[in-house]
Short mmCIF file of C-alpha atoms in Angstrom, two decimals:
data_model
loop_
_atom_site.label_atom_id
_atom_site.label_comp_id
_atom_site.label_asym_id
_atom_site.label_seq_id
_atom_site.Cartn_x
_atom_site.Cartn_y
_atom_site.Cartn_z
CA MET G 1 136.46 69.59 107.75
CA THR G 2 136.62 69.75 103.94
CA LEU G 3 137.74 66.12 103.73
CA LEU G 4 134.94 64.96 106.03
CA LEU G 5 132.38 67.01 104.11
CA SER G 6 133.57 65.50 100.82
CA SER G 7 133.47 62.02 102.36
CA VAL G 8 129.86 62.41 103.52
CA ALA G 9 128.80 63.65 100.06
CA GLY G 10 130.78 60.80 98.50
CA VAL G 11 128.91 58.27 100.62
CA ALA G 12 125.59 59.72 99.45
CA PHE G 13 126.71 59.35 95.83
CA LEU G 14 128.12 55.83 96.21
CA VAL G 15 125.08 54.44 98.03
CA SER G 16 122.77 55.98 95.43
CA VAL G 17 124.75 54.73 92.43
CA LEU G 18 125.56 51.24 93.76
CA LEU G 19 122.41 50.22 95.65
CA PRO G 20 120.36 49.84 92.43
CA PHE G 21 122.40 46.74 91.55
CA ALA G 22 120.69 45.03 94.49
CA VAL G 23 117.39 46.89 94.40
CA LYS G 24 116.55 46.63 90.70
CA PRO G 25 116.10 42.82 90.64
CA LEU G 26 113.91 43.02 93.73
CA LEU G 27 111.68 45.70 92.21
CA ALA G 28 111.28 43.59 89.06
CA ARG G 29 110.43 40.51 91.16
CA TRP G 30 107.85 42.47 93.19
CA GLY G 31 106.26 43.89 90.05
CA VAL G 32 106.96 47.54 90.88
CA LEU G 33 106.56 48.63 87.28
CA ASP G 34 105.38 51.73 85.43
CA VAL G 35 103.03 50.77 82.60
CA PRO G 36 102.68 53.52 79.96
CA ASN G 37 99.29 54.96 79.01
CA ASP G 38 98.10 57.72 76.72
CA ARG G 39 99.21 60.35 79.23
CA SER G 40 102.72 58.93 79.67
CA SER G 41 105.92 60.40 78.25
CA HIS G 42 107.44 56.95 77.73
CA SER G 43 106.37 54.00 75.60
CA SER G 44 107.66 50.88 77.37
CA VAL G 45 107.22 49.20 80.73
CA VAL G 46 109.87 50.49 83.13
CA ILE G 47 110.91 49.56 86.66
CA ARG G 48 109.99 52.29 89.12
CA GLY G 49 110.70 52.69 92.82
CA MET G 50 114.44 53.26 92.40
CA GLY G 51 114.04 56.30 94.62
CA VAL G 52 114.66 53.79 97.42
CA SER G 53 118.34 53.89 96.49
CA VAL G 54 118.44 57.70 96.51
CA ALA G 55 116.66 57.72 99.87
CA GLY G 56 119.28 55.32 101.17
CA GLY G 57 122.05 57.63 100.00
CA ILE G 58 120.52 60.72 101.62
CA LEU G 59 119.56 59.09 104.91
CA VAL G 60 122.86 57.23 105.38
CA ALA G 61 124.89 60.35 104.57
CA LEU G 62 122.90 62.62 106.88
CA ALA G 63 123.18 60.05 109.67
CA LEU G 64 126.92 59.86 109.01
CA SER G 65 127.24 63.64 109.27
CA LEU G 66 125.78 63.39 112.77
CA ALA G 67 127.74 60.32 113.83
CA THR G 68 131.10 61.75 112.76
CA GLY G 69 130.51 65.14 114.38
CA LEU G 70 130.67 66.93 111.05
CA VAL G 71 127.64 68.94 112.11
CA ALA G 72 128.60 69.90 115.64
CA VAL G 73 126.13 72.80 115.86
CA ASP G 74 122.49 72.60 114.76
CA ARG G 75 122.57 68.80 114.94
CA SER G 76 118.87 68.82 115.78
CA LEU G 77 118.08 70.55 112.48
CA VAL G 78 119.78 67.81 110.49
CA LEU G 79 117.99 65.15 112.53
CA ILE G 80 114.59 66.76 111.93
CA VAL G 81 115.24 67.04 108.19
CA LEU G 82 116.36 63.40 108.16
CA LEU G 83 113.18 62.23 109.90
CA MET G 84 110.92 64.28 107.60
CA VAL G 85 112.65 62.87 104.52
CA ALA G 86 112.47 59.32 105.88
CA ALA G 87 108.75 59.62 106.63
CA ALA G 88 107.94 61.04 103.18
CA SER G 89 110.02 58.34 101.48
CA LEU G 90 108.18 55.63 103.40
CA LEU G 91 104.85 57.13 102.35
CA GLY G 92 105.94 57.16 98.71
CA TRP G 93 107.18 53.57 98.98
CA LEU G 94 103.79 52.44 100.26
CA GLU G 95 102.17 54.25 97.32
CA ASP G 96 104.50 52.43 94.90
CA LEU G 97 103.86 49.03 96.45
CA ARG G 98 100.14 49.02 97.07
CA GLY G 99 98.65 52.42 96.30
CA LEU G 100 97.01 54.75 98.80
CA PRO G 101 93.79 56.81 98.64
CA ILE G 102 94.41 60.43 97.75
CA ARG G 103 93.02 61.64 101.08
CA VAL G 104 95.37 59.37 102.99
CA ARG G 105 98.36 60.59 100.97
CA ALA G 106 97.43 64.25 101.39
CA GLY G 107 96.74 63.84 105.09
CA CYS G 108 100.03 62.08 105.75
CA GLN G 109 101.96 64.72 103.79
CA LEU G 110 100.40 67.47 105.88
CA VAL G 111 101.13 65.60 109.11
CA ILE G 112 104.79 65.13 108.13
CA GLY G 113 105.09 68.84 107.38
CA ALA G 114 103.25 69.89 110.54
CA LEU G 115 105.19 67.65 112.93
CA GLY G 116 108.50 68.54 111.32
CA THR G 117 107.80 72.28 111.45
CA ALA G 118 106.60 72.04 115.04
CA ALA G 119 109.84 70.31 115.98
CA LEU G 120 111.81 73.01 114.17
CA ALA G 121 109.85 75.80 115.87
CA TYR G 122 110.58 74.23 119.26
CA THR G 123 114.27 73.72 118.46
CA ILE G 124 114.91 77.17 116.96
CA ASP G 125 112.55 78.91 119.40
CA GLN G 126 110.27 80.21 116.66
CA SER G 127 106.53 80.86 116.75
CA TYR G 128 104.26 77.86 116.30
CA TRP G 129 102.31 79.98 113.82
CA TRP G 130 104.86 78.62 111.34
CA VAL G 131 103.38 75.12 111.66
CA PRO G 132 100.47 75.56 109.18
CA PHE G 133 102.85 77.19 106.70
CA GLY G 134 105.36 74.37 107.04
CA ALA G 135 102.67 71.72 106.69
CA LEU G 136 101.36 73.27 103.47
CA ALA G 137 104.85 73.91 102.09
CA VAL G 138 105.99 70.31 102.57
CA ALA G 139 102.77 68.78 101.24
CA ALA G 140 102.71 71.19 98.30
CA TYR G 141 106.28 70.61 97.18
CA ILE G 142 105.98 66.84 97.52
CA ASN G 143 103.18 67.07 94.98
CA VAL G 144 105.07 69.58 92.82
CA ALA G 145 107.99 67.17 92.60
CA ASN G 146 105.60 64.30 91.88
CA PHE G 147 103.83 66.21 89.08
CA MET G 148 107.14 67.28 87.53
CA ASP G 149 108.63 63.79 87.57
CA GLY G 150 107.41 62.80 84.13
CA ILE G 151 110.49 62.53 81.90
CA ASN G 152 113.93 61.00 82.25
CA GLY G 153 116.53 63.13 83.97
CA ILE G 154 114.35 66.02 85.11
CA SER G 155 114.06 65.04 88.79
CA GLY G 156 117.67 63.93 89.11
CA MET G 157 118.92 67.19 87.63
CA HIS G 158 116.54 69.18 89.82
CA GLY G 159 117.87 67.47 92.93
CA VAL G 160 121.47 68.17 91.91
CA LEU G 161 120.78 71.81 91.02
CA VAL G 162 118.76 72.68 94.13
CA GLY G 163 121.23 70.83 96.35
CA VAL G 164 124.18 72.78 94.95
CA PHE G 165 122.37 76.11 95.35
CA TYR G 166 121.37 75.26 98.91
CA ALA G 167 124.95 74.29 99.75
CA ILE G 168 126.15 77.64 98.36
CA GLY G 169 123.42 79.37 100.36
CA GLY G 170 124.67 77.59 103.47
CA ALA G 171 128.21 78.77 102.82
CA LEU G 172 127.06 82.37 102.31
CA SER G 173 124.89 82.17 105.44
CA ASP G 174 127.61 80.45 107.52
CA GLN G 175 125.27 77.54 108.30
CA LEU G 176 127.14 74.26 108.06
CA TRP G 177 124.01 72.13 108.39
CA LEU G 178 122.70 73.67 105.16
CA ILE G 179 125.97 73.05 103.34
CA VAL G 180 125.83 69.39 104.39
CA ALA G 181 122.15 68.94 103.54
CA GLY G 182 122.57 70.60 100.14
CA LEU G 183 125.65 68.60 99.15
CA VAL G 184 124.08 65.33 100.29
CA LEU G 185 120.93 66.07 98.26
CA ALA G 186 122.97 66.92 95.17
CA ALA G 187 125.29 63.92 95.47
CA ALA G 188 122.51 61.39 96.02
CA PHE G 189 120.52 62.51 92.98
CA ALA G 190 123.71 62.67 90.90
CA GLY G 191 124.14 58.98 91.70
CA PHE G 192 120.66 58.26 90.35
CA LEU G 193 121.17 59.99 86.98
CA PRO G 194 123.27 57.23 85.32
CA TRP G 195 120.48 54.75 86.03
CA ASN G 196 117.73 57.05 84.83
CA LEU G 197 119.50 58.16 81.66
CA GLY G 198 121.28 54.91 80.77
CA ARG G 199 120.10 52.09 78.51
CA GLY G 200 118.43 50.13 81.28
CA PHE G 201 116.82 53.25 82.70
CA VAL G 202 114.57 53.13 85.72
CA PHE G 203 112.20 55.60 87.35
CA LEU G 204 112.26 57.15 90.81
CA GLY G 205 108.66 56.18 91.46
CA ASP G 206 106.58 57.88 94.13
CA VAL G 207 109.17 57.01 96.76
CA GLY G 208 111.70 59.09 94.82
CA SER G 209 109.49 62.03 93.92
CA TYR G 210 108.17 62.20 97.50
CA LEU G 211 111.78 62.04 98.67
CA LEU G 212 112.80 64.89 96.35
CA GLY G 213 109.87 67.11 97.28
CA ALA G 214 110.22 66.48 101.01
CA SER G 215 113.99 66.99 100.95
CA VAL G 216 113.74 70.35 99.19
CA ALA G 217 110.79 71.53 101.30
CA ALA G 218 112.22 70.33 104.61
CA ILE G 219 115.56 72.03 103.94
CA ALA G 220 113.80 75.21 102.76
CA VAL G 221 111.47 75.42 105.77
CA THR G 222 114.35 74.73 108.13
CA GLY G 223 116.46 77.38 106.43
CA LEU G 224 113.67 79.93 106.57
CA LEU G 225 113.14 79.41 110.30
CA ALA G 226 116.91 79.50 110.83
CA GLY G 227 117.22 82.92 109.20
CA VAL G 228 118.47 82.06 105.72
CA TYR G 229 117.47 84.57 103.03
CA ILE G 230 114.24 83.45 101.40
CA GLU G 231 115.75 84.25 97.98
CA TYR G 232 118.39 81.56 98.56
CA LEU G 233 115.68 79.02 99.25
CA LEU G 234 112.99 79.99 96.74
CA SER G 235 114.83 81.07 93.59
CA PRO G 236 116.16 77.61 92.54
CA VAL G 237 112.62 76.16 92.59
CA LEU G 238 110.79 79.00 90.82
CA ILE G 239 110.51 77.16 87.50
CA TYR G 240 109.04 74.05 89.13
CA LEU G 241 106.56 76.17 91.09
CA ALA G 242 105.57 78.26 88.06
CA ASP G 243 105.04 75.19 85.85
CA THR G 244 102.87 73.45 88.45
CA PHE G 245 100.89 76.51 89.51
CA THR G 246 100.03 77.73 86.00
CA THR G 247 99.10 74.21 84.88
CA PHE G 248 96.87 73.86 87.94
CA LEU G 249 95.14 77.16 87.13
CA ARG G 250 94.56 76.25 83.47
CA ARG G 251 93.05 72.92 84.38
CA ALA G 252 90.90 74.46 87.13
CA GLN G 253 89.56 77.06 84.71
CA ARG G 254 88.55 74.28 82.31
CA GLY G 255 86.77 72.42 85.10
CA GLU G 256 89.02 69.35 84.86
CA ARG G 257 89.51 66.92 87.70
CA LEU G 258 92.80 68.12 89.15
CA TYR G 259 93.95 64.77 90.54
CA VAL G 260 93.67 62.94 87.18
CA SER G 261 96.90 62.31 85.26
CA HIS G 262 97.52 64.53 82.24
CA ARG G 263 100.16 65.85 79.84
CA GLN G 264 99.64 69.59 80.15
CA HIS G 265 102.71 70.70 82.09
CA VAL G 266 105.09 72.99 80.24
CA TYR G 267 107.87 70.40 80.29
CA GLN G 268 105.50 67.80 78.82
CA ARG G 269 104.39 70.17 76.07
CA LEU G 270 108.05 70.81 75.30
CA THR G 271 108.50 67.12 74.50
CA ASP G 272 105.60 67.46 72.07
CA THR G 273 107.57 70.07 70.11
CA GLY G 274 110.13 67.44 69.14
CA LEU G 275 112.67 67.82 71.95
CA ASN G 276 113.75 64.58 73.61
CA HIS G 277 113.69 63.94 77.36
CA LEU G 278 117.32 64.88 77.94
CA GLN G 279 116.98 68.14 76.02
CA VAL G 280 113.88 69.16 77.97
CA ALA G 281 115.43 68.18 81.31
CA LEU G 282 118.52 70.24 80.50
CA LEU G 283 116.35 73.16 79.41
CA VAL G 284 114.32 73.12 82.63
CA THR G 285 117.53 72.87 84.65
CA ALA G 286 119.12 75.76 82.76
CA PHE G 287 116.11 78.00 83.38
CA SER G 288 116.20 77.03 87.07
CA ALA G 289 119.91 77.82 87.25
CA VAL G 290 119.30 81.32 85.91
CA THR G 291 116.47 82.06 88.36
CA GLY G 292 118.59 80.62 91.15
CA ALA G 293 121.56 82.85 90.28
CA ALA G 294 119.29 85.89 89.97
CA GLY G 295 117.78 85.18 93.38
CA PHE G 296 121.17 84.92 95.04
CA ILE G 297 122.12 88.31 93.59
CA VAL G 298 118.82 89.89 94.65
CA ALA G 299 119.19 88.69 98.25
CA THR G 300 122.01 91.07 99.17
CA ALA G 301 122.12 93.59 96.33
CA ASP G 302 121.34 97.31 96.43
CA ALA G 303 117.88 98.36 95.26
CA PRO G 304 118.69 99.02 91.55
CA VAL G 305 120.49 95.69 91.16
CA ALA G 306 117.82 93.87 93.17
CA VAL G 307 115.07 95.25 90.92
CA SER G 308 117.03 94.28 87.81
CA GLY G 309 117.61 90.77 89.17
CA SER G 310 113.94 90.38 90.04
CA LEU G 311 112.91 91.47 86.54
CA LEU G 312 115.41 89.04 85.06
CA ALA G 313 113.99 86.16 87.10
CA ALA G 314 110.42 87.12 86.15
CA GLY G 315 111.41 87.31 82.49
CA VAL G 316 113.07 83.90 82.62
CA VAL G 317 109.98 82.36 84.21
CA ALA G 318 107.75 83.95 81.55
CA MET G 319 110.06 82.73 78.77
CA TYR G 320 109.91 79.21 80.16
CA LEU G 321 106.12 79.23 80.40
CA TYR G 322 105.82 80.39 76.78
CA SER G 323 108.65 78.22 75.45
CA PRO G 324 106.38 75.52 73.93
CA ARG G 325 104.54 78.19 71.92
CA ILE G 326 107.83 79.79 70.88
CA LEU G 327 109.26 76.47 69.69
CA ARG G 328 106.07 75.48 67.87
CA ALA G 329 105.93 78.86 66.13
CA ARG G 330 109.57 78.54 65.08
CA ALA G 331 108.97 75.02 63.77
CA ALA G 332 105.94 76.25 61.80
CA ARG G 333 107.99 79.04 60.22
CA ARG G 334 110.70 76.59 59.23
CA GLN G 335 108.13 74.24 57.76
CA ALA G 336 106.57 77.06 55.80
CA ALA G 337 109.97 78.08 54.49
CA VAL G 338 110.77 74.64 53.10
CA THR G 339 107.27 73.83 51.82
CA PRO G 340 106.93 74.76 48.13
CA ASP G 341 104.18 77.22 47.17
CA LEU G 342 101.56 75.12 45.39
CA ASN G 343 99.44 78.09 44.32
#
C-alpha cells in the first residue's frame, strides 16, 4: 500500500515536472504570454498557462489511483474530485487562450461546484441543501487562488502545503481517498516549483490558479460531507481567505470596481516593503503552516487547549494582515537611525 501510494504521488510529480519541456514551446508558439502592467508584480513578458502540466500530473495520478485499486473504498469520491478539477482546469485554459466574460466564468464556476456537490450528496447520502454551499465554496476558492497567484512561488507552495495537511488529515481521519488526494495535490505542485522559481520561470496562468482553487475546494467540500473535521480542512487556507476577504472589504468600502486588477493584497504590499517574491511566498507559507498546525490541534483538543489554539490562529492571521505595516515601520526606524540629524 505504501509503495503504491508513493508511486502514485511520484507520477504526479514526474508528469508535472517533465511535461513543461513539451508544453512550454507550444505556449510560446500560441502566444500564451503574461504582459506586465502597472499592477503586475513582475517586469518582463512571461509564458503563462503552465498549469496545464500541473493539471496533467493531478489528473493522471488520480486516475492511476483508481485504475490500480489503490483507493478501493470511496472510489466515487476520487472520481468526483477528478471531474471537478478537470472541468475547472478546462475553464481556466479557455480563459488563458481566448478570454471569457466575467459572467460566463462566474456562472461556470458555480455550475462546477453545484454539480460536483450534488454528486457528492448523492454518493455520500447527504442532504442536497449542501449544494448551494458547495457551489459557492468552489467558485469562491477558485477566485481566491486566482487573486493570490501574483508572485513567483506562492501558488506552488500553497498547493504543496495544503496537500500535505490534507494528507495528514486523511491519515488522522482514516480516509484513504483524502490521503491520496492530498499527496497528489502536493506532489504535482512541487513539480511546478522548479519551473516557477528557476531562471526560465513560467506562470501557472488561469488554468493553474483555477486548478489550485478547484482542487482545494473540491477536496475540502468532499471531506466536509464525508465527516472530516472542518478544522482539518479550513485551517491550512485561513491566510489565503483572510488576505482575500479583507482586501475585498477595503476595496468595497472605497467604492472600487472589485473585478479590476490591483496590487492591494497583503502579499503584494509585502513585496513593496523590499522583500522579494521568494521571501514573501515563504512568509505566506509559514503563516499558513502555523494556522494549519493550530487547527489540527484545536480539532480534537480539550476546551482549554482548543481555546488557546484558536487564539493562536487568530493572532497569526492578525499578524499576517498587519505585517506590511510592521515591516514598513521597522524600515522607517532603521532609516531614521542611520540618517544624520541635520538640525
